[in-house]
XYZ file of C-alpha atoms in Angstrom:
621
model
C 31.209 86.512 -17.705
C 29.904 83.769 -15.415
C 28.614 80.439 -16.737
C 26.857 77.735 -14.726
C 26.669 74.263 -16.261
C 24.685 71.152 -15.522
C 26.033 67.793 -16.650
C 25.244 67.391 -20.348
C 23.665 64.237 -21.727
C 25.875 61.954 -23.799
C 24.191 60.306 -26.769
C 25.263 58.060 -29.614
C 24.855 59.531 -33.081
C 23.778 57.757 -36.230
C 24.907 59.819 -39.207
C 23.300 59.663 -42.638
C 25.233 61.575 -45.272
C 23.595 63.351 -48.202
C 26.156 63.653 -51.001
C 25.872 66.586 -53.386
C 28.115 68.266 -55.923
C 28.786 71.319 -53.756
C 32.151 71.855 -52.099
C 30.577 73.445 -49.029
C 30.359 71.729 -45.674
C 27.211 69.760 -44.959
C 24.757 71.153 -42.435
C 23.760 69.072 -39.444
C 19.983 68.712 -39.477
C 17.421 66.780 -37.501
C 16.302 63.241 -38.212
C 12.683 63.020 -39.331
C 10.643 59.858 -39.751
C 8.463 59.253 -42.793
C 5.747 61.513 -41.362
C 2.933 59.363 -42.756
C -0.576 60.485 -41.795
C -4.004 59.180 -42.834
C -7.204 61.202 -42.900
C -10.625 59.573 -43.037
C -12.675 61.502 -45.597
C -15.824 59.439 -45.149
C -17.499 57.036 -47.549
C -14.542 54.653 -47.452
C -12.084 57.273 -48.770
C -8.795 57.830 -46.938
C -6.209 60.456 -47.898
C -2.603 59.528 -47.080
C 0.513 61.664 -47.342
C 4.135 61.284 -46.281
C 7.539 62.947 -46.433
C 10.103 62.803 -49.165
C 13.218 63.192 -47.041
C 15.990 65.648 -47.765
C 18.508 62.840 -48.241
C 16.466 61.020 -50.901
C 17.264 61.287 -54.631
C 15.029 63.024 -57.138
C 13.922 59.710 -58.673
C 12.847 58.056 -55.413
C 9.511 56.220 -55.624
C 7.341 54.605 -52.971
C 5.222 51.589 -52.160
C 2.235 52.069 -49.851
C 1.101 49.165 -47.657
C -2.260 48.752 -45.921
C -3.329 46.466 -43.114
C -7.066 46.173 -42.354
C -8.090 44.659 -39.030
C -6.115 41.493 -38.321
C -5.311 40.815 -41.973
C -1.742 40.820 -43.320
C -0.431 44.001 -44.899
C -0.908 44.287 -48.658
C 0.618 46.673 -51.172
C -1.936 49.257 -52.302
C -0.292 50.489 -55.506
C 0.165 48.382 -58.650
C 3.172 50.482 -59.752
C 5.618 52.453 -57.593
C 4.233 55.874 -56.654
C 6.377 58.475 -58.389
C 4.321 61.605 -59.040
C 3.549 62.694 -55.476
C 3.971 61.703 -51.842
C 0.240 61.389 -51.318
C -2.448 58.904 -52.280
C -6.210 58.607 -51.921
C -7.367 55.062 -51.174
C -10.993 54.111 -51.763
C -13.207 51.379 -50.320
C -11.557 51.316 -46.904
C -13.650 49.547 -44.259
C -13.750 52.130 -41.483
C -15.505 49.790 -39.043
C -12.157 48.094 -38.330
C -8.769 49.490 -37.412
C -6.678 50.346 -40.475
C -2.907 50.834 -40.587
C -0.526 51.994 -43.303
C 3.215 52.280 -43.838
C 5.429 53.404 -46.725
C 8.657 51.960 -48.146
C 10.923 54.079 -50.328
C 12.402 52.546 -53.477
C 15.939 53.799 -54.200
C 18.045 52.406 -57.053
C 15.511 49.646 -57.506
C 15.756 48.512 -53.875
C 12.858 48.726 -51.436
C 14.036 50.357 -48.206
C 12.830 49.643 -44.664
C 9.329 50.729 -43.716
C 8.771 54.152 -42.250
C 6.440 54.960 -39.371
C 3.076 53.216 -39.207
C -0.083 55.294 -38.975
C -3.292 53.776 -37.637
C -6.895 54.937 -37.915
C -8.926 53.332 -35.175
C -12.203 51.627 -35.982
C -14.977 54.164 -36.663
C -12.503 57.038 -36.701
C -14.278 60.346 -37.411
C -14.013 61.945 -40.832
C -11.888 65.013 -40.057
C -8.721 66.577 -41.457
C -7.350 67.755 -38.122
C -6.006 66.573 -34.781
C -6.927 68.034 -31.386
C -4.263 68.509 -28.737
C -5.715 69.039 -25.226
C -3.842 71.523 -23.035
C -3.059 71.834 -19.329
C -3.053 75.617 -19.049
C -1.713 77.319 -15.933
C -4.553 79.141 -14.204
C -5.363 82.389 -15.980
C -3.166 81.599 -19.014
C -4.000 81.090 -22.678
C -1.943 79.524 -25.501
C -0.024 81.827 -27.804
C 2.859 81.164 -30.216
C 4.497 77.764 -30.544
C 7.569 76.170 -32.033
C 8.471 72.543 -32.753
C 11.437 70.283 -32.164
C 12.128 66.614 -31.653
C 12.462 66.314 -27.881
C 12.827 62.527 -27.648
C 14.674 61.505 -30.818
C 11.868 59.545 -32.484
C 11.755 61.665 -35.642
C 8.378 63.200 -34.779
C 7.958 66.773 -33.635
C 6.840 67.852 -30.207
C 5.212 71.250 -29.644
C 6.773 73.879 -27.380
C 4.037 76.343 -26.462
C 4.310 79.864 -25.088
C 1.517 80.284 -22.539
C 0.599 83.884 -21.763
C -1.226 85.482 -18.871
C -1.583 89.216 -18.407
C 0.755 90.927 -20.872
C 1.775 94.448 -21.791
C 3.229 96.046 -24.878
C 6.588 97.765 -24.376
C 4.893 101.134 -24.731
C 2.388 100.370 -21.934
C 2.925 100.493 -18.193
C 1.751 97.775 -15.817
C 2.787 94.576 -14.088
C 2.568 91.397 -16.173
C 2.360 87.691 -15.458
C 5.507 85.620 -16.017
C 5.863 83.924 -19.427
C 5.455 80.134 -19.295
C 6.639 77.444 -21.714
C 5.126 73.982 -21.958
C 6.255 71.020 -24.061
C 3.619 68.639 -25.443
C 3.635 65.474 -27.456
C 1.119 65.424 -30.283
C -1.250 63.274 -28.214
C -1.452 65.989 -25.543
C 1.052 64.492 -23.092
C 2.628 67.334 -21.097
C 6.396 66.751 -20.881
C 7.546 69.742 -18.836
C 6.846 73.353 -17.892
C 9.240 76.296 -17.527
C 8.194 79.499 -15.722
C 10.407 82.476 -16.593
C 9.439 84.213 -13.352
C 8.368 87.686 -12.289
C 11.562 89.361 -13.560
C 10.744 88.661 -17.205
C 7.986 90.870 -18.620
C 5.248 89.358 -20.809
C 4.691 90.847 -24.255
C 5.381 90.300 -27.950
C 8.793 91.969 -27.860
C 10.198 90.486 -24.637
C 10.350 86.707 -24.893
C 11.842 85.291 -28.078
C 12.431 81.553 -27.732
C 14.494 79.333 -30.001
C 13.823 75.602 -30.297
C 16.506 73.728 -32.248
C 19.031 70.911 -31.946
C 21.971 73.184 -31.202
C 24.589 70.570 -30.292
C 23.833 67.819 -32.822
C 22.774 65.190 -30.289
C 19.454 64.543 -32.037
C 17.408 66.313 -29.340
C 16.214 69.912 -29.630
C 17.051 72.455 -26.943
C 15.134 75.569 -25.861
C 17.092 78.826 -25.616
C 15.766 82.116 -24.266
C 16.372 85.102 -21.998
C 15.932 84.366 -18.262
C 16.280 86.207 -14.953
C 16.328 85.801 -11.183
C 13.383 83.573 -10.302
C 13.132 81.557 -13.524
C 12.073 77.983 -12.689
C 13.213 75.241 -15.041
C 11.355 72.063 -16.013
C 12.793 70.202 -13.026
C 11.695 72.828 -10.517
C 15.175 74.308 -10.081
C 15.350 78.095 -9.629
C 17.815 80.211 -11.581
C 19.355 83.044 -9.553
C 17.584 84.595 -6.553
C 13.800 84.084 -6.540
C 13.349 86.658 -3.746
C 14.401 89.549 -5.962
C 11.776 91.667 -7.741
C 12.938 94.368 -10.107
C 9.728 95.762 -11.624
C 9.465 99.536 -11.051
C 6.325 101.550 -10.339
C 5.382 101.421 -14.047
C 5.780 97.658 -14.107
C 8.926 97.835 -16.241
C 11.982 95.767 -15.429
C 14.991 98.033 -15.975
C 17.214 96.774 -13.183
C 18.660 93.490 -12.014
C 20.689 90.799 -13.788
C 19.659 89.404 -17.175
C 20.564 85.864 -18.179
C 20.633 83.630 -21.221
C 19.807 79.957 -20.649
C 19.933 76.715 -22.628
C 17.273 74.219 -21.512
C 17.244 70.478 -22.111
C 14.493 69.534 -24.552
C 13.878 66.183 -22.875
C 13.248 67.482 -19.371
C 13.192 71.275 -19.454
C 16.189 71.338 -17.101
C 18.530 74.331 -17.325
C 21.794 73.093 -18.848
C 23.732 76.366 -18.865
C 23.078 79.960 -17.800
C 25.219 83.009 -18.484
C 24.884 86.793 -18.626
C 22.690 88.090 -21.423
C 24.565 89.991 -24.117
C 24.181 92.915 -24.333
C 23.394 94.394 -20.955
C 20.953 97.311 -20.859
C 23.671 99.936 -20.604
C 22.313 103.440 -21.161
C 18.530 102.980 -21.129
C 18.080 106.003 -23.386
C 20.686 104.865 -25.901
C 18.518 102.450 -27.862
C 16.678 105.016 -29.971
C 13.997 107.615 -29.363
C 10.387 107.933 -30.319
C 11.541 109.746 -33.434
C 13.754 107.000 -34.817
C 17.512 107.457 -34.318
C 17.134 110.974 -32.945
C 16.251 111.609 -29.325
C 16.176 109.286 -26.341
C 13.625 106.958 -24.818
C 14.211 106.672 -21.094
C 10.927 104.906 -20.344
C 12.335 101.471 -21.154
C 10.399 100.993 -24.379
C 13.251 100.739 -26.908
C 15.779 99.043 -24.648
C 13.559 95.993 -24.245
C 12.995 95.197 -27.920
C 14.378 91.688 -28.403
C 14.735 89.390 -31.414
C 16.350 85.965 -31.870
C 17.173 83.366 -34.497
C 19.245 80.286 -35.292
C 21.834 80.314 -38.094
C 24.560 78.047 -39.480
C 27.381 80.555 -39.108
C 30.133 78.042 -39.887
C 28.087 76.245 -42.531
C 27.873 73.030 -40.486
C 26.602 73.661 -36.959
C 23.690 75.799 -35.780
C 24.336 78.784 -33.531
C 21.733 80.774 -31.649
C 21.692 84.568 -32.012
C 20.076 86.714 -29.323
C 19.406 90.350 -30.254
C 18.507 93.625 -28.609
C 17.357 96.881 -30.177
C 16.355 98.027 -33.647
C 15.163 101.656 -33.462
C 18.650 102.912 -32.668
C 21.525 100.953 -31.157
C 21.399 97.334 -32.333
C 23.267 94.332 -30.904
C 23.356 90.723 -32.081
C 25.154 88.133 -29.935
C 25.939 84.703 -31.408
C 26.288 81.692 -29.121
C 27.435 78.093 -29.606
C 26.117 75.209 -27.474
C 28.388 72.245 -28.143
C 29.784 69.438 -26.025
C 28.028 70.704 -22.923
C 29.644 74.141 -23.185
C 28.046 77.506 -23.923
C 30.440 79.933 -25.596
C 30.180 83.387 -27.125
C 30.966 83.291 -30.856
C 30.789 86.984 -31.739
C 28.958 90.215 -30.913
C 27.781 92.756 -33.488
C 27.178 96.163 -31.862
C 26.293 99.411 -33.650
C 27.012 101.220 -30.340
C 25.147 104.451 -31.175
C 22.574 105.998 -33.483
C 25.236 107.555 -35.728
C 26.224 104.128 -37.052
C 24.608 103.506 -40.485
C 23.534 100.060 -39.250
C 21.568 101.606 -36.366
C 17.813 102.020 -36.649
C 17.537 99.537 -39.529
C 15.920 96.693 -37.589
C 12.364 95.373 -37.797
C 9.966 93.764 -35.350
C 11.237 90.551 -36.968
C 14.226 89.147 -38.828
C 15.110 86.292 -41.129
C 18.063 84.013 -41.852
C 19.433 82.958 -45.243
C 22.665 82.229 -47.059
C 22.489 85.479 -49.008
C 25.981 85.309 -50.558
C 25.889 81.590 -51.476
C 29.020 80.717 -49.483
C 27.331 77.895 -47.548
C 27.049 79.987 -44.378
C 24.076 81.971 -43.110
C 23.581 85.685 -42.733
C 21.027 87.489 -40.585
C 18.760 89.830 -42.550
C 17.886 92.297 -39.815
C 15.164 94.307 -41.522
C 16.957 96.868 -43.677
C 20.507 95.681 -43.045
C 22.424 92.404 -43.027
C 25.017 90.889 -40.675
C 27.508 88.438 -42.204
C 28.238 84.975 -40.814
C 31.411 86.342 -39.160
C 29.524 88.962 -37.141
C 30.551 91.883 -39.354
C 28.121 94.162 -41.127
C 27.604 92.976 -44.712
C 25.584 95.996 -45.868
C 22.972 98.492 -44.782
C 20.322 99.808 -47.173
C 19.192 102.861 -45.223
C 15.552 101.882 -45.779
C 14.893 102.134 -41.994
C 12.619 100.295 -39.553
C 9.579 98.259 -40.616
C 7.081 95.657 -39.490
C 7.633 92.899 -42.056
C 10.543 91.412 -44.023
C 10.470 88.507 -46.497
C 13.445 86.693 -48.100
C 13.486 84.055 -50.826
C 14.232 83.671 -54.534
C 11.405 86.040 -55.379
C 12.519 86.903 -58.896
C 13.809 83.738 -60.639
C 15.044 85.833 -63.578
C 17.763 87.241 -61.291
C 20.528 85.208 -59.620
C 20.296 84.692 -55.880
C 17.792 85.809 -53.273
C 15.796 89.000 -52.851
C 14.420 90.827 -49.806
C 11.021 92.538 -49.744
C 9.960 94.695 -46.842
C 7.651 97.487 -45.746
C 8.760 100.535 -43.782
C 7.351 103.052 -41.364
C 7.765 106.813 -41.359
C 9.292 108.253 -38.220
C 10.694 111.680 -37.567
C 13.849 112.291 -39.682
C 13.556 108.858 -41.305
C 11.181 109.280 -44.225
C 11.450 107.184 -47.363
C 9.816 104.482 -49.467
C 6.915 102.622 -47.861
C 7.976 99.363 -49.526
C 11.054 98.161 -51.388
C 12.856 95.127 -52.760
C 16.613 94.769 -52.564
C 19.264 92.245 -53.564
C 19.917 89.955 -50.601
C 23.617 89.533 -51.470
C 24.590 93.178 -51.948
C 21.791 95.313 -50.518
C 21.286 96.997 -53.893
C 17.776 98.468 -53.947
C 15.973 97.010 -56.961
C 12.767 99.037 -56.709
C 10.925 101.222 -54.244
C 7.284 102.053 -53.623
C 5.838 105.532 -53.438
C 8.003 107.919 -51.390
C 7.248 108.944 -47.831
C 4.562 106.315 -47.300
C 4.069 104.784 -43.871
C 3.315 101.107 -44.527
C 2.634 98.873 -41.534
C 1.876 95.548 -43.206
C 3.228 93.762 -46.249
C 3.165 90.316 -47.815
C 5.031 88.434 -50.538
C 3.773 85.278 -52.284
C 3.243 83.840 -55.749
C -0.525 84.276 -56.081
C -0.869 85.116 -59.789
C 0.545 82.721 -62.438
C 0.406 85.366 -65.158
C 3.529 87.070 -63.804
C 6.946 85.542 -63.186
C 8.088 85.149 -59.601
C 6.242 86.281 -56.510
C 3.844 89.168 -56.075
C 4.080 91.772 -53.318
C 1.577 94.030 -51.654
C 1.361 96.418 -48.736
C 0.089 99.943 -48.301
C -2.112 101.704 -50.864
C -0.194 100.839 -54.032
C -1.951 97.556 -54.814
C -0.441 94.342 -56.118
C 3.028 94.404 -57.681
C 5.154 91.981 -59.648
C 8.610 90.855 -58.576
C 9.909 93.726 -60.719
C 7.832 96.275 -58.816
C 5.287 96.802 -61.600
C 1.748 97.625 -60.457
C -0.732 95.031 -61.724
C -4.018 95.820 -59.992
C -5.895 95.366 -56.766
C -4.247 93.440 -53.947
C -5.777 91.034 -51.439
C -6.904 92.818 -48.303
C -5.131 90.271 -46.129
C -1.421 90.873 -45.590
C -0.692 88.652 -42.615
C 0.439 85.158 -43.630
C 0.852 82.682 -46.468
C 0.553 78.907 -46.661
C 1.084 76.203 -49.291
C -2.189 74.313 -48.975
C -3.903 73.243 -52.184
C -2.511 71.125 -55.006
C -0.994 73.782 -57.290
C 2.245 75.744 -56.906
C 0.682 79.070 -55.980
C 0.653 80.044 -52.318
C -2.576 80.477 -50.417
C -3.356 83.171 -47.848
C -3.706 82.543 -44.116
C -5.409 85.140 -41.939
C -7.125 84.524 -38.624
C -8.921 81.177 -38.816
C -9.245 81.169 -42.617
C -7.176 79.758 -45.466
C -7.998 81.593 -48.698
C -7.266 81.436 -52.413
C -6.672 84.606 -54.396
C -8.883 84.620 -57.492
C -6.500 86.580 -59.700
C -8.943 86.777 -62.595
C -11.681 88.429 -60.543
C -9.531 90.063 -57.830
C -11.355 88.411 -54.963
C -10.733 85.880 -52.229
C -12.274 82.401 -51.964
C -12.283 80.506 -48.674
C -10.678 77.052 -48.680
C -10.934 76.477 -44.919
C -12.797 78.247 -42.135
C -11.798 76.823 -38.760
C -15.010 77.386 -36.822
C -14.447 77.477 -33.065
C -10.715 78.110 -33.442
C -8.819 81.356 -33.633
C -5.499 83.060 -34.215
C -3.176 85.005 -31.905
C -1.681 88.447 -31.463
C -4.666 90.716 -32.031
C -4.908 92.345 -35.437
C -1.784 90.472 -36.566
C -4.104 87.414 -36.728
C -1.208 84.955 -36.837
C -1.452 81.213 -36.165
C -0.005 79.440 -33.178
C 2.313 77.945 -35.800
C 2.258 77.144 -39.504
C 4.846 74.696 -40.871
C 5.377 71.503 -42.862
C 4.929 69.345 -39.761
C 4.183 65.973 -41.402
C 2.718 64.488 -44.553
C 3.856 65.829 -47.920
C 5.414 69.230 -48.621
C 2.225 71.218 -47.998
C 2.011 73.088 -44.722
C -0.096 72.473 -41.635
C -1.583 75.209 -39.468
C -2.098 75.187 -35.684
C -4.839 77.326 -34.123
C -6.112 77.610 -30.555
C -9.649 76.775 -29.479
C -11.997 79.637 -28.662
C -12.118 78.350 -25.059
C -8.286 78.066 -25.041
C -8.419 74.482 -23.770
C -6.866 72.865 -26.821
C -4.914 73.348 -30.009
C -6.030 72.013 -33.372
C -3.645 70.991 -36.170
C -5.187 71.229 -39.638
C -3.774 69.440 -42.688
C -4.768 69.512 -46.345
C -6.416 66.577 -48.138
C -6.342 68.177 -51.582
C -4.551 65.945 -54.113
C -1.424 67.308 -55.793
C 0.675 66.241 -58.762
C 3.882 67.682 -57.325
C 6.547 65.910 -55.293
C 9.095 67.872 -53.251
C 11.344 66.986 -50.351
C 9.927 67.976 -46.994
C 10.335 71.718 -46.561
C 11.769 71.062 -43.096
C 14.929 69.687 -44.716
C 15.446 72.931 -46.617
C 17.690 74.765 -44.117
C 16.306 78.256 -44.772
C 12.723 77.074 -44.344
C 13.575 75.105 -41.184
C 15.242 78.163 -39.671
C 12.152 80.185 -40.625
C 10.095 77.919 -38.383
C 12.537 78.550 -35.519
C 12.121 82.351 -35.791
C 8.399 82.371 -36.677
C 7.458 83.200 -33.067
C 9.736 86.253 -32.954
C 8.205 89.728 -32.581
C 5.565 90.245 -35.262
C 5.322 86.712 -36.666
C 6.043 86.297 -40.374
C 5.455 83.324 -42.720
C 8.332 80.964 -43.581
C 10.072 80.885 -46.952
C 12.200 78.383 -48.860
C 15.719 79.001 -50.168
C 14.426 78.378 -53.685
C 11.552 79.794 -55.692
C 8.487 77.662 -54.956
C 5.784 78.804 -57.345
C 4.377 78.672 -60.825
C 6.998 77.865 -63.480
C 9.610 76.905 -60.877
C 12.692 74.795 -61.530
C 13.178 71.553 -59.607
C 14.818 72.321 -56.235
C 18.410 71.206 -55.723
C 18.960 68.422 -53.214
C 19.969 70.007 -49.889
C 23.543 69.559 -48.692
C 22.770 68.133 -45.257
C 23.844 65.524 -42.705
C 21.071 63.882 -40.682
C 21.794 63.270 -36.989
C 19.737 60.729 -35.098
C 19.722 60.165 -31.365
C 20.029 56.513 -30.339
């Protein structure tokens, strides 16, 4: 194995410790500022929301301060704000600049002020921010991820720009995938071009954005090849080589794995991708595990994720294959060194772990030992790189993991499954995330391509599931009536604890009493990605309180728009981005067929208060 290293940056760390009762190691997580935002609602009304941080106690309260024009700042609230991390202020003079900041009150002591947010004089009444783009010629924005690239506690956006693409099953030359990093004001920080030896398509380029080495700055990790150009203009490998065959597939030539610096886009380390292609026909056939696929379709099915495999430090896992042979390779990027941690390899289709993968994956601590496992569709790989269990439920398009049934201990997994030759079975199923025990199954021998899981009906405990022709089901698998027609995405948006539905450019509320959908937001002039999947550029708790934001691209592809909710809520939760499972969900959201993020705890009607996360916050100085 050959590894090429650039000199790593050395940074000073400021460590804030979150003490909990657990005996497990504390996870290193990113520093976030207060995340205060203000939205002009017109008529002198301004909606403000901010983060409750993962390190703050349950009984934290807040003071909100306002500065109008050149006047001194004054406290807005008569009593400390305790019920929620949002506030609607009336009678604000919008003809002058207005600024706000928040101070937490912990153990009776007012802490230092968080970030200041300013609305300029005559700011428009709108609950969104526009981010102008500098698209390469012929490219349009697609999926995005976020990370703090400069250590200020505010996210930057890392955007996958796509030109001409092809699905794995289709022949043809593609344009190279491109990544761009933007600040929220539209400042372009860097651009990486993966080059003509990386094919463009949903299954080829999985990119992970995360602070992998604990220096307070996120890195970008992805598959590269000869001709990749980093953010500093440096070429990886030999740019003169072209490996695409007559069908436009790239089945020859070296494959690399690279860690890029989040600040500059410079390549910090490059090594051989694990696993190599090997036998092209050994990754599964068109009939599931039986038969071969020598066209290059199955061999180039990639997934990726980030997981805390030792319970403290994040590792990046790069994956290949899921119809037959399946390989997961875990890597550590620490102290300027890239090292292989372990490799999980089913080797052939006879292995019971083969053919169990999805077009997506998820990461969670399924056995409650403080370390993460990778739920790879219908099977699970333990933190040590060994198989934990395989359910035999086979390949599918969607998998969801959370505490879906609060009446049971631990987490559950819900997924939908396709029918392929020799691999028939239930179209949907729920299983125990710790053991793989199948808790219930849908109708036999159904081919279900889409499925969703969310608490959308308060009359039933836990979350509801739907997918296929069976209608809406409870967490116990009981049929309860018609299901929403949308099965693509969920979002916590309004003020209650139920989850809303996100599909295309609409956020919708399920009217459980009348079995119909009501629109809460229609983003005119903006649209989703990935064809019929209708997924957002990104949806995550980016700032403000615990509700989620959604990013969509403009119809003319010249900008992104970030929408936030202004609906009041009576609930106060720590930012979802300091819940490790949710934060890792944002890292893998761009992978394959994008899926919505989930928390490690049940977030829904009748929920218990979440436990304070066991985390250490690392801040770059």
